[in-house]
Amino acid sequence: MNFSFAFLIMWAVILIPLLVIVLIVIAVIRHGQRNNSNYRIENRGNAALEILDQRYAKGEISEEEYIHKKRMLNEP
């Protein structure tokens, strides 16, 4: 009877830290993915503003259109 209990404790000592490590790795991966998606969204917004600035500088759009579109892009 004592042998089976010791065997169970041995497996718990091995599996619990392993489970904790796996959960930490999963949390780090998910946190990294969230940060990357936010980074990509911010870059898209910046790219859109850069394109808008370039179009205005080239004279492709009027000042009114430029101001209107810039406000739309800066809204949350």
PDB file of C-alpha atoms in Angstrom:
ATOM      1  CA  MET A   1       0.000   0.000   0.000  1.00  0.00           C
ATOM      2  CA  ASN A   2       2.771   2.452   0.872  1.00  0.00           C
ATOM      3  CA  PHE A   3       4.615   1.652  -2.345  1.00  0.00           C
ATOM      4  CA  SER A   4       1.691   2.777  -4.528  1.00  0.00           C
ATOM      5  CA  PHE A   5       1.334   6.027  -2.569  1.00  0.00           C
ATOM      6  CA  ALA A   6       5.047   6.777  -2.941  1.00  0.00           C
ATOM      7  CA  PHE A   7       4.796   5.994  -6.644  1.00  0.00           C
ATOM      8  CA  LEU A   8       1.868   8.422  -6.960  1.00  0.00           C
ATOM      9  CA  ILE A   9       3.784  11.169  -5.158  1.00  0.00           C
ATOM     10  CA  MET A  10       6.801  10.592  -7.399  1.00  0.00           C
ATOM     11  CA  TRP A  11       4.671  11.132 -10.514  1.00  0.00           C
ATOM     12  CA  ALA A  12       3.054  14.214  -8.988  1.00  0.00           C
ATOM     13  CA  VAL A  13       6.496  15.683  -8.260  1.00  0.00           C
ATOM     14  CA  ILE A  14       7.449  15.136 -11.905  1.00  0.00           C
ATOM     15  CA  LEU A  15       4.194  16.138 -13.600  1.00  0.00           C
ATOM     16  CA  ILE A  16       3.181  19.233 -11.603  1.00  0.00           C
ATOM     17  CA  PRO A  17       6.349  21.256 -12.389  1.00  0.00           C
ATOM     18  CA  LEU A  18       6.163  20.069 -15.989  1.00  0.00           C
ATOM     19  CA  LEU A  19       2.553  21.266 -16.198  1.00  0.00           C
ATOM     20  CA  VAL A  20       3.522  24.632 -14.687  1.00  0.00           C
ATOM     21  CA  ILE A  21       6.310  25.046 -17.262  1.00  0.00           C
ATOM     22  CA  VAL A  22       3.939  24.218 -20.127  1.00  0.00           C
ATOM     23  CA  LEU A  23       1.379  26.746 -18.854  1.00  0.00           C
ATOM     24  CA  ILE A  24       4.063  29.439 -18.573  1.00  0.00           C
ATOM     25  CA  VAL A  25       5.234  28.763 -22.132  1.00  0.00           C
ATOM     26  CA  ILE A  26       1.652  28.978 -23.426  1.00  0.00           C
ATOM     27  CA  ALA A  27       1.092  32.262 -21.560  1.00  0.00           C
ATOM     28  CA  VAL A  28       4.309  33.760 -22.973  1.00  0.00           C
ATOM     29  CA  ILE A  29       3.390  32.722 -26.519  1.00  0.00           C
ATOM     30  CA  ARG A  30      -0.112  34.186 -26.239  1.00  0.00           C
ATOM     31  CA  HIS A  31       1.221  37.424 -24.757  1.00  0.00           C
ATOM     32  CA  GLY A  32       3.696  37.712 -27.617  1.00  0.00           C
ATOM     33  CA  GLN A  33       0.982  37.155 -30.210  1.00  0.00           C
ATOM     34  CA  ARG A  34      -1.174  39.887 -28.697  1.00  0.00           C
ATOM     35  CA  ASN A  35       1.697  42.345 -28.742  1.00  0.00           C
ATOM     36  CA  ASN A  36       2.489  41.516 -32.354  1.00  0.00           C
ATOM     37  CA  SER A  37      -1.109  42.040 -33.468  1.00  0.00           C
ATOM     38  CA  ASN A  38      -1.229  45.431 -31.743  1.00  0.00           C
ATOM     39  CA  TYR A  39       2.064  46.351 -33.365  1.00  0.00           C
ATOM     40  CA  ARG A  40       0.748  45.438 -36.814  1.00  0.00           C
ATOM     41  CA  ILE A  41      -2.435  47.472 -36.310  1.00  0.00           C
ATOM     42  CA  GLU A  42      -0.435  50.515 -35.184  1.00  0.00           C
ATOM     43  CA  ASN A  43       1.855  50.206 -38.191  1.00  0.00           C
ATOM     44  CA  ARG A  44      -1.108  50.070 -40.546  1.00  0.00           C
ATOM     45  CA  GLY A  45      -2.447  53.289 -39.054  1.00  0.00           C
ATOM     46  CA  ASN A  46       0.932  54.962 -39.392  1.00  0.00           C
ATOM     47  CA  ALA A  47       1.273  53.728 -42.961  1.00  0.00           C
ATOM     48  CA  ALA A  48      -2.145  55.148 -43.826  1.00  0.00           C
ATOM     49  CA  LEU A  49      -1.171  58.529 -42.371  1.00  0.00           C
ATOM     50  CA  GLU A  50       2.090  58.487 -44.315  1.00  0.00           C
ATOM     51  CA  ILE A  51       0.254  57.738 -47.554  1.00  0.00           C
ATOM     52  CA  LEU A  52      -2.242  60.490 -46.793  1.00  0.00           C
ATOM     53  CA  ASP A  53       0.599  62.945 -46.127  1.00  0.00           C
ATOM     54  CA  GLN A  54       2.269  61.960 -49.401  1.00  0.00           C
ATOM     55  CA  ARG A  55      -0.935  62.360 -51.400  1.00  0.00           C
ATOM     56  CA  TYR A  56      -1.509  65.806 -49.893  1.00  0.00           C
ATOM     57  CA  ALA A  57       2.094  66.816 -50.561  1.00  0.00           C
ATOM     58  CA  LYS A  58       1.761  65.730 -54.216  1.00  0.00           C
ATOM     59  CA  GLY A  59      -1.433  67.746 -54.547  1.00  0.00           C
ATOM     60  CA  GLU A  60      -3.613  64.709 -55.251  1.00  0.00           C
ATOM     61  CA  ILE A  61      -6.133  65.721 -52.568  1.00  0.00           C
ATOM     62  CA  SER A  62      -7.379  69.072 -51.298  1.00  0.00           C
ATOM     63  CA  GLU A  63      -6.669  70.492 -47.856  1.00  0.00           C
ATOM     64  CA  GLU A  64     -10.275  69.896 -46.771  1.00  0.00           C
ATOM     65  CA  GLU A  65     -10.140  66.266 -47.875  1.00  0.00           C
ATOM     66  CA  TYR A  66      -6.756  65.858 -46.172  1.00  0.00           C
ATOM     67  CA  ILE A  67      -8.033  67.237 -42.855  1.00  0.00           C
ATOM     68  CA  HIS A  68     -11.209  65.135 -43.024  1.00  0.00           C
ATOM     69  CA  LYS A  69      -9.348  61.890 -43.750  1.00  0.00           C
ATOM     70  CA  LYS A  70      -6.689  62.602 -41.145  1.00  0.00           C
ATOM     71  CA  ARG A  71      -9.391  63.065 -38.487  1.00  0.00           C
ATOM     72  CA  MET A  72     -10.995  59.782 -39.550  1.00  0.00           C
ATOM     73  CA  LEU A  73      -7.684  57.934 -39.263  1.00  0.00           C
ATOM     74  CA  ASN A  74      -6.877  59.407 -35.845  1.00  0.00           C
ATOM     75  CA  GLU A  75     -10.246  58.473 -34.314  1.00  0.00           C
ATOM     76  CA  PRO A  76     -10.057  55.477 -31.935  1.00  0.00           C
TER      77      PRO A  76
END
